Amino acid sequence: MKRSLPLAMLLALSFAPMARAATEADYKAAYAAAESASKEAADMRNQWTTTVSTLAAAKKAGDGGDFDRAVTAAREAEALAKASIFQATSEKEAWKTMEIR
Amino acid sequence: MKARTALLLGSLSAALVAFALTSPRVIAADKVDPVADAKAFQNFFFQKFPNVKHEDFVNGPYSMNEDMKRQWQEKEEFPPYEFALDAGKEMFATPFKNGKTYADCFPNGGIGIRQNYPYFDTKEGKVVTLELALNRCREANGEAPYSYVKDEMASLTAYMAFTSRGKPMDIRIPDDPRALQAFENGKRYFYTRRGQMNFSCASCHVQSPGERIRAEILAPALGILNALPIYRSEWSGMGTTSRRFVTCNSQTRAVPLEPQADEYRDVEYFLSYVANGLPISGPGARP
């Protein structure tokens, strides 16, 4: 099952604990990554509402200077966006299994 | 956060399973065959619900539940969409500033034609829904378009549906590769899983009609547009087809598309075509 690789990666992404307090730079990097994945999902017309809200939560925490929280939320948003991209990609063929024939 | 993560994992693993199931199977380059699709679609529901009269499928959740149906039939004496219907009738008859009316934009003056919508416009190369045609009519006559999800559009389509009540859905697919493509795209949209819940339209309206989701009973996909627009207590008002699609997308935690996006137009075309032969029952009322 090579396919479990992205799953493991996503897990690593969402649970990797921070060894030290996050900085603004950490937040900016995490946010940029999340934003770019979310944009890709939107371009595929498969954005999840939870990606949007989690990204907004990251921004709010970042604006308020709570970078630990901001980084955690941004990583979660990125994981959600990547999951939605994965979904859209696999559904390009997988939808046919649902079809009434 | 825990619940969310679990959901994310759940949806991912479902996607993975779906993928694992499909990838080894080589799917033959399918020919688009709407006639065969419609037949299979109808048979599926007729066999799954042998006790439901065929023409009853157009009554959404009521076709699935006898108690609910009885309550609804009592309510039909004073239907909650009556207000919208009267408003729609009046709007329909009121001339635009230029003196023309909606009747000038439609075949047969717009009366008794709901069953032919959506149609494939061979000039534009796209599906045109009734809601879209109404706004185009307004714009062609110098009026601002209405919101696709608000009362005015619901009132107008309620009135037009009412003048078509009982007429069998009659959607044509012209001999044009783009029309077949639109049908196929609508079909794909209908069966494609989306949103964090990893549901397709079919997950709810094909696999689970008659089942409860929160307080609601799921309507079967067969004839699911025949009763539109609908009054819903939860909206405390009327809702158009556009509004319903947006709501259904949001329920699966998918960001809805803009009303009348190509995908929505195409899925409306697909769902209406496979309901060919079943009577128009709109406007509808839901608890």
mmCIF file of C-alpha atoms in Angstrom:
data_model
loop_
_atom_site.group_PDB
_atom_site.id
_atom_site.type_symbol
_atom_site.label_atom_id
_atom_site.label_comp_id
_atom_site.label_asym_id
_atom_site.label_seq_id
_atom_site.Cartn_x
_atom_site.Cartn_y
_atom_site.Cartn_z
ATOM 1 C CA MET A 1 0.000 0.000 0.000
ATOM 2 C CA LYS A 2 2.138 2.850 -1.236
ATOM 3 C CA ARG A 3 -0.940 4.986 -0.879
ATOM 4 C CA SER A 4 -0.606 5.196 2.888
ATOM 5 C CA LEU A 5 2.429 7.396 2.476
ATOM 6 C CA PRO A 6 0.518 10.670 2.061
ATOM 7 C CA LEU A 7 -1.563 9.732 5.080
ATOM 8 C CA ALA A 8 1.533 9.264 7.207
ATOM 9 C CA MET A 9 2.900 12.538 5.945
ATOM 10 C CA LEU A 10 -0.271 14.352 6.825
ATOM 11 C CA LEU A 11 -0.232 12.859 10.279
ATOM 12 C CA ALA A 12 3.338 13.903 10.806
ATOM 13 C CA LEU A 13 2.387 17.372 9.663
ATOM 14 C CA SER A 14 -0.522 17.781 11.988
ATOM 15 C CA PHE A 15 1.005 16.282 15.095
ATOM 16 C CA ALA A 16 4.665 17.279 14.978
ATOM 17 C CA PRO A 17 5.132 18.942 18.357
ATOM 18 C CA MET A 18 7.073 22.159 18.572
ATOM 19 C CA ALA A 19 10.287 21.764 20.509
ATOM 20 C CA ARG A 20 10.425 25.493 21.283
ATOM 21 C CA ALA A 21 8.041 28.421 21.261
ATOM 22 C CA ALA A 22 7.089 29.376 17.723
ATOM 23 C CA THR A 23 8.350 32.615 16.247
ATOM 24 C CA GLU A 24 6.684 34.967 13.849
ATOM 25 C CA ALA A 25 8.902 33.542 11.116
ATOM 26 C CA ASP A 26 7.645 30.023 11.901
ATOM 27 C CA TYR A 27 4.120 31.301 11.661
ATOM 28 C CA LYS A 28 4.716 33.092 8.364
ATOM 29 C CA ALA A 29 6.275 30.000 6.837
ATOM 30 C CA ALA A 30 3.524 27.692 8.077
ATOM 31 C CA TYR A 31 0.852 30.119 6.973
ATOM 32 C CA ALA A 32 2.321 30.548 3.495
ATOM 33 C CA ALA A 33 2.436 26.770 3.037
ATOM 34 C CA ALA A 34 -1.155 26.407 4.203
ATOM 35 C CA GLU A 35 -2.323 29.247 2.011
ATOM 36 C CA SER A 36 -0.700 27.805 -1.055
ATOM 37 C CA ALA A 37 -2.210 24.341 -0.482
ATOM 38 C CA SER A 38 -5.588 25.905 0.127
ATOM 39 C CA LYS A 39 -5.322 27.888 -3.085
ATOM 40 C CA GLU A 40 -4.523 24.723 -4.979
ATOM 41 C CA ALA A 41 -7.611 23.049 -3.491
ATOM 42 C CA ALA A 42 -9.754 26.017 -4.456
ATOM 43 C CA ASP A 43 -8.408 25.900 -8.012
ATOM 44 C CA MET A 44 -9.471 22.267 -8.135
ATOM 45 C CA ARG A 45 -12.906 23.480 -6.968
ATOM 46 C CA ASN A 46 -12.676 21.259 -3.947
ATOM 47 C CA GLN A 47 -12.113 23.558 -0.997
ATOM 48 C CA TRP A 48 -13.289 22.347 2.408
ATOM 49 C CA THR A 49 -15.041 24.757 4.743
ATOM 50 C CA THR A 50 -12.792 23.588 7.568
ATOM 51 C CA THR A 51 -9.659 24.574 5.640
ATOM 52 C CA VAL A 52 -11.016 28.078 5.279
ATOM 53 C CA SER A 53 -11.994 28.394 8.932
ATOM 54 C CA THR A 54 -8.767 26.878 10.236
ATOM 55 C CA LEU A 55 -6.715 29.168 8.038
ATOM 56 C CA ALA A 56 -8.693 32.121 9.371
ATOM 57 C CA ALA A 57 -8.049 30.930 12.925
ATOM 58 C CA ALA A 58 -4.323 30.759 12.166
ATOM 59 C CA LYS A 59 -4.360 34.299 10.851
ATOM 60 C CA LYS A 60 -6.257 35.562 13.865
ATOM 61 C CA ALA A 61 -3.821 33.935 16.285
ATOM 62 C CA GLY A 62 -0.866 35.210 14.256
ATOM 63 C CA ASP A 63 -2.241 38.754 14.184
ATOM 64 C CA GLY A 64 -2.664 38.539 17.944
ATOM 65 C CA GLY A 65 0.940 37.430 18.414
ATOM 66 C CA ASP A 66 0.079 33.907 19.611
ATOM 67 C CA PHE A 67 2.480 32.156 17.284
ATOM 68 C CA ASP A 68 2.285 28.721 18.926
ATOM 69 C CA ARG A 69 -1.398 28.578 18.314
ATOM 70 C CA ALA A 70 -1.020 30.189 14.891
ATOM 71 C CA VAL A 71 1.518 27.618 13.736
ATOM 72 C CA THR A 72 -0.578 24.702 14.982
ATOM 73 C CA ALA A 73 -3.650 26.023 13.184
ATOM 74 C CA ALA A 74 -1.725 26.770 10.004
ATOM 75 C CA ARG A 75 -0.350 23.230 9.935
ATOM 76 C CA GLU A 76 -3.782 21.831 10.481
ATOM 77 C CA ALA A 77 -5.141 23.980 7.659
ATOM 78 C CA GLU A 78 -2.382 22.756 5.394
ATOM 79 C CA ALA A 79 -3.174 19.132 6.269
ATOM 80 C CA LEU A 80 -6.849 19.730 5.532
ATOM 81 C CA ALA A 81 -6.086 21.394 2.229
ATOM 82 C CA LYS A 82 -3.788 18.541 1.230
ATOM 83 C CA ALA A 83 -6.430 16.006 2.153
ATOM 84 C CA SER A 84 -8.929 17.835 -0.066
ATOM 85 C CA ILE A 85 -6.431 17.864 -2.933
ATOM 86 C CA PHE A 86 -5.893 14.159 -2.437
ATOM 87 C CA GLN A 87 -9.636 13.621 -2.439
ATOM 88 C CA ALA A 88 -10.154 15.602 -5.647
ATOM 89 C CA THR A 89 -7.331 13.727 -7.336
ATOM 90 C CA SER A 90 -8.496 10.258 -6.399
ATOM 91 C CA GLU A 91 -12.134 11.100 -7.189
ATOM 92 C CA LYS A 92 -11.195 11.786 -10.803
ATOM 93 C CA GLU A 93 -11.602 8.044 -11.277
ATOM 94 C CA ALA A 94 -13.093 6.844 -8.000
ATOM 95 C CA TRP A 95 -16.508 8.482 -8.610
ATOM 96 C CA LYS A 96 -17.318 5.746 -11.083
ATOM 97 C CA THR A 97 -17.533 3.142 -8.337
ATOM 98 C CA MET A 98 -20.592 4.944 -6.972
ATOM 99 C CA GLU A 99 -22.422 5.123 -10.254
ATOM 100 C CA ILE A 100 -25.764 3.372 -10.690
ATOM 101 C CA ARG A 101 -25.410 1.187 -13.739
ATOM 102 C CA MET B 1 -9.672 19.340 18.005
ATOM 103 C CA LYS B 2 -9.768 15.597 18.686
ATOM 104 C CA ALA B 3 -13.090 15.127 16.944
ATOM 105 C CA ARG B 4 -11.844 17.123 14.008
ATOM 106 C CA THR B 5 -8.707 15.084 13.661
ATOM 107 C CA ALA B 6 -10.748 11.919 13.809
ATOM 108 C CA LEU B 7 -12.968 13.230 11.070
ATOM 109 C CA LEU B 8 -10.029 14.179 8.960
ATOM 110 C CA LEU B 9 -8.566 10.734 9.428
ATOM 111 C CA GLY B 10 -11.900 9.138 8.739
ATOM 112 C CA SER B 11 -12.378 11.054 5.545
ATOM 113 C CA LEU B 12 -8.859 10.381 4.433
ATOM 114 C CA SER B 13 -9.057 6.697 5.042
ATOM 115 C CA ALA B 14 -12.372 6.560 3.227
ATOM 116 C CA ALA B 15 -10.747 8.287 0.287
ATOM 117 C CA LEU B 16 -7.840 5.895 0.473
ATOM 118 C CA VAL B 17 -10.103 2.876 0.543
ATOM 119 C CA ALA B 18 -12.076 4.209 -2.389
ATOM 120 C CA PHE B 19 -8.829 4.718 -4.216
ATOM 121 C CA ALA B 20 -7.471 1.300 -3.374
ATOM 122 C CA LEU B 21 -10.713 -0.225 -4.603
ATOM 123 C CA THR B 22 -10.720 1.553 -7.912
ATOM 124 C CA SER B 23 -7.132 1.767 -8.946
ATOM 125 C CA PRO B 24 -6.616 -1.845 -9.959
ATOM 126 C CA ARG B 25 -9.846 -1.968 -11.913
ATOM 127 C CA VAL B 26 -9.410 -0.814 -15.441
ATOM 128 C CA ILE B 27 -12.452 1.157 -16.393
ATOM 129 C CA ALA B 28 -13.215 0.853 -20.056
ATOM 130 C CA ALA B 29 -13.492 4.123 -21.917
ATOM 131 C CA ASP B 30 -17.211 4.540 -21.330
ATOM 132 C CA LYS B 31 -19.490 5.765 -24.014
ATOM 133 C CA VAL B 32 -21.912 8.412 -22.784
ATOM 134 C CA ASP B 33 -25.356 6.840 -23.007
ATOM 135 C CA PRO B 34 -27.974 9.013 -21.272
ATOM 136 C CA VAL B 35 -30.875 6.744 -22.268
ATOM 137 C CA ALA B 36 -29.277 3.721 -20.620
ATOM 138 C CA ASP B 37 -28.239 5.832 -17.618
ATOM 139 C CA ALA B 38 -31.770 7.110 -17.065
ATOM 140 C CA LYS B 39 -33.204 3.622 -17.322
ATOM 141 C CA ALA B 40 -30.701 2.201 -14.832
ATOM 142 C CA PHE B 41 -31.257 5.139 -12.491
ATOM 143 C CA GLN B 42 -35.038 4.732 -12.479
ATOM 144 C CA ASN B 43 -34.857 0.954 -12.137
ATOM 145 C CA PHE B 44 -32.563 1.273 -9.166
ATOM 146 C CA PHE B 45 -35.143 3.298 -7.244
ATOM 147 C CA PHE B 46 -38.148 1.342 -8.467
ATOM 148 C CA GLN B 47 -36.510 -1.848 -7.240
ATOM 149 C CA LYS B 48 -35.179 -0.403 -4.012
ATOM 150 C CA PHE B 49 -38.619 0.974 -3.104
ATOM 151 C CA PRO B 50 -41.133 -1.391 -4.732
ATOM 152 C CA ASN B 51 -44.010 0.020 -2.668
ATOM 153 C CA VAL B 52 -43.558 3.616 -3.755
ATOM 154 C CA LYS B 53 -45.718 4.537 -6.734
ATOM 155 C CA HIS B 54 -43.487 5.794 -9.496
ATOM 156 C CA GLU B 55 -45.073 9.233 -9.659
ATOM 157 C CA ASP B 56 -44.651 9.586 -5.873
ATOM 158 C CA PHE B 57 -40.868 9.823 -6.055
ATOM 159 C CA VAL B 58 -41.257 13.484 -6.937
ATOM 160 C CA ASN B 59 -42.461 14.240 -3.423
ATOM 161 C CA GLY B 60 -39.035 14.000 -1.874
ATOM 162 C CA PRO B 61 -38.982 12.852 1.737
ATOM 163 C CA TYR B 62 -42.753 12.265 1.739
ATOM 164 C CA SER B 63 -42.361 9.408 -0.707
ATOM 165 C CA MET B 64 -40.241 7.622 1.891
ATOM 166 C CA ASN B 65 -42.387 7.930 4.993
ATOM 167 C CA GLU B 66 -46.136 7.343 5.378
ATOM 168 C CA ASP B 67 -46.618 9.351 8.593
ATOM 169 C CA MET B 68 -44.854 12.307 7.179
ATOM 170 C CA LYS B 69 -46.858 12.028 3.990
ATOM 171 C CA ARG B 70 -50.150 12.135 5.907
ATOM 172 C CA GLN B 71 -49.131 15.254 7.822
ATOM 173 C CA TRP B 72 -48.077 16.879 4.601
ATOM 174 C CA GLN B 73 -51.315 16.088 2.816
ATOM 175 C CA GLU B 74 -53.236 17.773 5.635
ATOM 176 C CA LYS B 75 -50.997 20.802 5.332
ATOM 177 C CA GLU B 76 -51.516 21.023 1.582
ATOM 178 C CA GLU B 77 -54.929 22.566 2.260
ATOM 179 C CA PHE B 78 -53.144 25.715 3.372
ATOM 180 C CA PRO B 79 -49.756 25.300 1.784
ATOM 181 C CA PRO B 80 -46.951 27.464 3.169
ATOM 182 C CA TYR B 81 -45.748 28.310 -0.351
ATOM 183 C CA GLU B 82 -49.038 29.976 -1.234
ATOM 184 C CA PHE B 83 -47.701 33.414 -0.432
ATOM 185 C CA ALA B 84 -44.732 32.933 -2.759
ATOM 186 C CA LEU B 85 -47.002 31.553 -5.441
ATOM 187 C CA ASP B 86 -49.253 34.619 -5.366
ATOM 188 C CA ALA B 87 -46.254 36.924 -5.332
ATOM 189 C CA GLY B 88 -44.721 35.052 -8.254
ATOM 190 C CA LYS B 89 -47.886 35.235 -10.274
ATOM 191 C CA GLU B 90 -48.077 38.962 -9.796
ATOM 192 C CA MET B 91 -44.400 39.507 -10.563
ATOM 193 C CA PHE B 92 -44.761 37.416 -13.672
ATOM 194 C CA ALA B 93 -47.594 39.570 -14.962
ATOM 195 C CA THR B 94 -46.065 42.936 -14.038
ATOM 196 C CA PRO B 95 -44.353 44.642 -16.985
ATOM 197 C CA PHE B 96 -40.702 45.687 -16.832
ATOM 198 C CA LYS B 97 -39.909 49.393 -17.169
ATOM 199 C CA ASN B 98 -39.728 48.882 -20.933
ATOM 200 C CA GLY B 99 -43.247 47.498 -21.040
ATOM 201 C CA LYS B 100 -42.299 43.899 -21.786
ATOM 202 C CA THR B 101 -42.929 40.990 -19.431
ATOM 203 C CA TYR B 102 -41.389 37.628 -18.608
ATOM 204 C CA ALA B 103 -43.884 36.050 -20.968
ATOM 205 C CA ASP B 104 -42.044 37.684 -23.881
ATOM 206 C CA CYS B 105 -38.871 35.751 -23.044
ATOM 207 C CA PHE B 106 -40.293 32.232 -22.954
ATOM 208 C CA PRO B 107 -41.993 29.764 -25.240
ATOM 209 C CA ASN B 108 -45.761 29.649 -24.700
ATOM 210 C CA GLY B 109 -45.559 32.854 -22.669
ATOM 211 C CA GLY B 110 -43.765 30.920 -19.916
ATOM 212 C CA ILE B 111 -46.875 28.947 -18.969
ATOM 213 C CA GLY B 112 -46.630 25.170 -18.562
ATOM 214 C CA ILE B 113 -42.999 24.931 -19.659
ATOM 215 C CA ARG B 114 -41.145 24.138 -16.401
ATOM 216 C CA GLN B 115 -40.761 20.477 -17.411
ATOM 217 C CA ASN B 116 -38.443 21.505 -20.275
ATOM 218 C CA TYR B 117 -35.855 23.103 -17.977
ATOM 219 C CA PRO B 118 -32.933 22.955 -17.849
ATOM 220 C CA TYR B 119 -32.256 22.698 -21.559
ATOM 221 C CA PHE B 120 -29.050 22.569 -23.531
ATOM 222 C CA ASP B 121 -28.546 25.743 -25.536
ATOM 223 C CA THR B 122 -26.718 24.772 -28.695
ATOM 224 C CA LYS B 123 -25.816 28.397 -29.429
ATOM 225 C CA GLU B 124 -24.129 28.986 -26.092
ATOM 226 C CA GLY B 125 -22.932 25.397 -25.843
ATOM 227 C CA LYS B 126 -24.107 25.217 -22.233
ATOM 228 C CA VAL B 127 -26.975 24.174 -20.005
ATOM 229 C CA VAL B 128 -29.544 26.885 -19.281
ATOM 230 C CA THR B 129 -31.614 26.478 -16.138
ATOM 231 C CA LEU B 130 -34.940 28.159 -15.490
ATOM 232 C CA GLU B 131 -33.377 30.424 -12.868
ATOM 233 C CA LEU B 132 -30.694 31.480 -15.314
ATOM 234 C CA ALA B 133 -33.228 32.057 -18.099
ATOM 235 C CA LEU B 134 -35.296 34.258 -15.776
ATOM 236 C CA ASN B 135 -32.338 36.456 -14.889
ATOM 237 C CA ARG B 136 -31.266 36.659 -18.519
ATOM 238 C CA CYS B 137 -34.770 37.779 -19.343
ATOM 239 C CA ARG B 138 -34.532 40.503 -16.729
ATOM 240 C CA GLU B 139 -31.154 41.680 -17.950
ATOM 241 C CA ALA B 140 -32.208 41.651 -21.593
ATOM 242 C CA ASN B 141 -34.997 43.995 -20.570
ATOM 243 C CA GLY B 142 -32.796 46.371 -18.612
ATOM 244 C CA GLU B 143 -33.614 45.038 -15.145
ATOM 245 C CA ALA B 144 -31.098 44.001 -12.488
ATOM 246 C CA PRO B 145 -30.822 40.236 -11.982
ATOM 247 C CA TYR B 146 -32.242 38.684 -8.823
ATOM 248 C CA SER B 147 -30.231 36.770 -6.253
ATOM 249 C CA TYR B 148 -30.370 33.063 -7.052
ATOM 250 C CA VAL B 149 -30.931 32.114 -3.460
ATOM 251 C CA LYS B 150 -33.558 34.623 -2.364
ATOM 252 C CA ASP B 151 -37.312 35.032 -2.345
ATOM 253 C CA GLU B 152 -37.957 36.759 -5.666
ATOM 254 C CA MET B 153 -36.348 34.000 -7.710
ATOM 255 C CA ALA B 154 -38.133 31.373 -5.625
ATOM 256 C CA SER B 155 -41.483 33.114 -6.169
ATOM 257 C CA LEU B 156 -41.053 33.318 -9.928
ATOM 258 C CA THR B 157 -39.991 29.683 -10.286
ATOM 259 C CA ALA B 158 -42.755 28.611 -7.872
ATOM 260 C CA TYR B 159 -45.346 30.174 -10.125
ATOM 261 C CA MET B 160 -43.849 28.694 -13.285
ATOM 262 C CA ALA B 161 -43.631 25.240 -11.675
ATOM 263 C CA PHE B 162 -47.245 25.522 -10.575
ATOM 264 C CA THR B 163 -48.405 26.109 -14.158
ATOM 265 C CA SER B 164 -46.636 22.854 -15.089
ATOM 266 C CA ARG B 165 -47.870 20.674 -12.251
ATOM 267 C CA GLY B 166 -48.487 17.128 -13.346
ATOM 268 C CA LYS B 167 -46.631 17.487 -16.639
ATOM 269 C CA PRO B 168 -43.952 14.850 -17.096
ATOM 270 C CA MET B 169 -40.353 16.045 -16.949
ATOM 271 C CA ASP B 170 -39.192 16.288 -20.536
ATOM 272 C CA ILE B 171 -35.496 17.083 -20.861
ATOM 273 C CA ARG B 172 -33.844 16.675 -24.245
ATOM 274 C CA ILE B 173 -30.231 16.014 -25.047
ATOM 275 C CA PRO B 174 -29.627 17.380 -28.516
ATOM 276 C CA ASP B 175 -27.306 15.632 -30.911
ATOM 277 C CA ASP B 176 -24.306 17.706 -29.922
ATOM 278 C CA PRO B 177 -21.152 16.369 -28.283
ATOM 279 C CA ARG B 178 -21.141 19.322 -25.894
ATOM 280 C CA ALA B 179 -24.597 18.365 -24.618
ATOM 281 C CA LEU B 180 -23.436 14.819 -23.939
ATOM 282 C CA GLN B 181 -20.403 16.243 -22.187
ATOM 283 C CA ALA B 182 -22.617 18.456 -20.004
ATOM 284 C CA PHE B 183 -24.692 15.421 -19.053
ATOM 285 C CA GLU B 184 -21.554 13.437 -18.260
ATOM 286 C CA ASN B 185 -20.098 16.308 -16.232
ATOM 287 C CA GLY B 186 -23.321 16.540 -14.249
ATOM 288 C CA LYS B 187 -23.207 12.831 -13.604
ATOM 289 C CA ARG B 188 -19.621 13.036 -12.431
ATOM 290 C CA TYR B 189 -20.447 15.934 -10.137
ATOM 291 C CA PHE B 190 -23.311 13.945 -8.653
ATOM 292 C CA TYR B 191 -21.177 10.919 -7.817
ATOM 293 C CA THR B 192 -17.970 12.700 -6.796
ATOM 294 C CA ARG B 193 -17.120 12.724 -3.102
ATOM 295 C CA ARG B 194 -16.299 16.129 -1.699
ATOM 296 C CA GLY B 195 -16.006 18.034 1.536
ATOM 297 C CA GLN B 196 -14.379 16.914 4.730
ATOM 298 C CA MET B 197 -17.146 14.368 5.274
ATOM 299 C CA ASN B 198 -16.144 12.725 2.008
ATOM 300 C CA PHE B 199 -19.745 12.488 0.761
ATOM 301 C CA SER B 200 -21.076 12.690 -2.757
ATOM 302 C CA CYS B 201 -24.658 13.683 -3.557
ATOM 303 C CA ALA B 202 -25.210 9.967 -4.062
ATOM 304 C CA SER B 203 -23.956 9.082 -0.567
ATOM 305 C CA CYS B 204 -27.062 10.731 0.814
ATOM 306 C CA HIS B 205 -29.642 10.671 -1.974
ATOM 307 C CA VAL B 206 -28.867 7.261 -3.542
ATOM 308 C CA GLN B 207 -27.431 5.200 -0.706
ATOM 309 C CA SER B 208 -29.553 6.578 2.134
ATOM 310 C CA PRO B 209 -32.947 7.909 0.985
ATOM 311 C CA GLY B 210 -35.568 7.444 3.689
ATOM 312 C CA GLU B 211 -32.948 7.577 6.411
ATOM 313 C CA ARG B 212 -32.848 10.355 8.940
ATOM 314 C CA ILE B 213 -30.106 12.908 9.048
ATOM 315 C CA ARG B 214 -30.648 15.061 12.101
ATOM 316 C CA ALA B 215 -34.368 15.860 11.997
ATOM 317 C CA GLU B 216 -34.740 15.383 8.244
ATOM 318 C CA ILE B 217 -35.631 12.416 6.085
ATOM 319 C CA LEU B 218 -33.458 12.140 3.012
ATOM 320 C CA ALA B 219 -35.168 12.479 -0.351
ATOM 321 C CA PRO B 220 -34.434 9.960 -3.102
ATOM 322 C CA ALA B 221 -32.356 11.293 -6.005
ATOM 323 C CA LEU B 222 -34.982 10.171 -8.493
ATOM 324 C CA GLY B 223 -37.260 13.147 -9.204
ATOM 325 C CA ILE B 224 -35.428 15.222 -6.613
ATOM 326 C CA LEU B 225 -35.808 18.450 -8.598
ATOM 327 C CA ASN B 226 -39.436 18.006 -9.658
ATOM 328 C CA ALA B 227 -40.765 19.697 -6.503
ATOM 329 C CA LEU B 228 -38.416 22.681 -6.561
ATOM 330 C CA PRO B 229 -38.598 25.412 -5.424
ATOM 331 C CA ILE B 230 -39.535 24.391 -1.900
ATOM 332 C CA TYR B 231 -40.737 25.988 1.267
ATOM 333 C CA ARG B 232 -38.757 24.825 4.290
ATOM 334 C CA SER B 233 -39.518 25.669 7.886
ATOM 335 C CA GLU B 234 -35.807 25.620 8.615
ATOM 336 C CA TRP B 235 -35.323 28.420 6.098
ATOM 337 C CA SER B 236 -38.619 29.906 7.276
ATOM 338 C CA GLY B 237 -39.200 30.617 3.646
ATOM 339 C CA MET B 238 -38.764 29.450 0.101
ATOM 340 C CA GLY B 239 -35.604 28.103 -1.425
ATOM 341 C CA THR B 240 -34.539 27.771 -5.037
ATOM 342 C CA THR B 241 -32.639 24.880 -6.591
ATOM 343 C CA SER B 242 -29.495 27.003 -6.266
ATOM 344 C CA ARG B 243 -30.088 27.478 -2.566
ATOM 345 C CA ARG B 244 -30.627 23.753 -2.033
ATOM 346 C CA PHE B 245 -27.390 22.806 -3.829
ATOM 347 C CA VAL B 246 -25.417 25.327 -1.792
ATOM 348 C CA THR B 247 -26.941 24.009 1.446
ATOM 349 C CA CYS B 248 -26.215 20.388 0.550
ATOM 350 C CA ASN B 249 -22.581 21.185 -0.270
ATOM 351 C CA SER B 250 -22.104 23.033 3.007
ATOM 352 C CA GLN B 251 -23.523 20.103 4.979
ATOM 353 C CA THR B 252 -20.587 17.976 3.877
ATOM 354 C CA ARG B 253 -18.130 20.742 4.788
ATOM 355 C CA ALA B 254 -17.452 21.506 1.161
ATOM 356 C CA VAL B 255 -17.232 25.148 0.171
ATOM 357 C CA PRO B 256 -20.252 25.609 -2.113
ATOM 358 C CA LEU B 257 -19.811 26.834 -5.662
ATOM 359 C CA GLU B 258 -21.284 30.095 -6.850
ATOM 360 C CA PRO B 259 -24.974 29.677 -7.781
ATOM 361 C CA GLN B 260 -25.363 28.715 -11.445
ATOM 362 C CA ALA B 261 -21.733 27.586 -11.704
ATOM 363 C CA ASP B 262 -21.259 25.234 -14.650
ATOM 364 C CA GLU B 263 -21.135 22.234 -12.306
ATOM 365 C CA TYR B 264 -24.487 23.115 -10.750
ATOM 366 C CA ARG B 265 -26.042 23.688 -14.159
ATOM 367 C CA ASP B 266 -24.744 20.333 -15.345
ATOM 368 C CA VAL B 267 -25.841 18.386 -12.278
ATOM 369 C CA GLU B 268 -29.293 19.916 -12.658
ATOM 370 C CA TYR B 269 -29.315 18.745 -16.264
ATOM 371 C CA PHE B 270 -28.296 15.220 -15.252
ATOM 372 C CA LEU B 271 -30.790 14.914 -12.386
ATOM 373 C CA SER B 272 -33.629 16.335 -14.457
ATOM 374 C CA TYR B 273 -32.920 14.116 -17.438
ATOM 375 C CA VAL B 274 -32.904 10.917 -15.386
ATOM 376 C CA ALA B 275 -36.284 12.024 -13.957
ATOM 377 C CA ASN B 276 -37.840 12.233 -17.425
ATOM 378 C CA GLY B 277 -41.417 11.005 -17.378
ATOM 379 C CA LEU B 278 -42.025 11.842 -13.719
ATOM 380 C CA PRO B 279 -44.482 14.680 -13.049
ATOM 381 C CA ILE B 280 -43.586 18.206 -11.983
ATOM 382 C CA SER B 281 -44.854 18.637 -8.408
ATOM 383 C CA GLY B 282 -43.474 22.039 -7.473
ATOM 384 C CA PRO B 283 -43.638 24.201 -5.606
ATOM 385 C CA GLY B 284 -43.094 21.905 -2.641
ATOM 386 C CA ALA B 285 -43.355 22.290 1.109
ATOM 387 C CA ARG B 286 -41.024 20.615 3.565
ATOM 388 C CA PRO B 287 -41.345 20.403 7.338
#
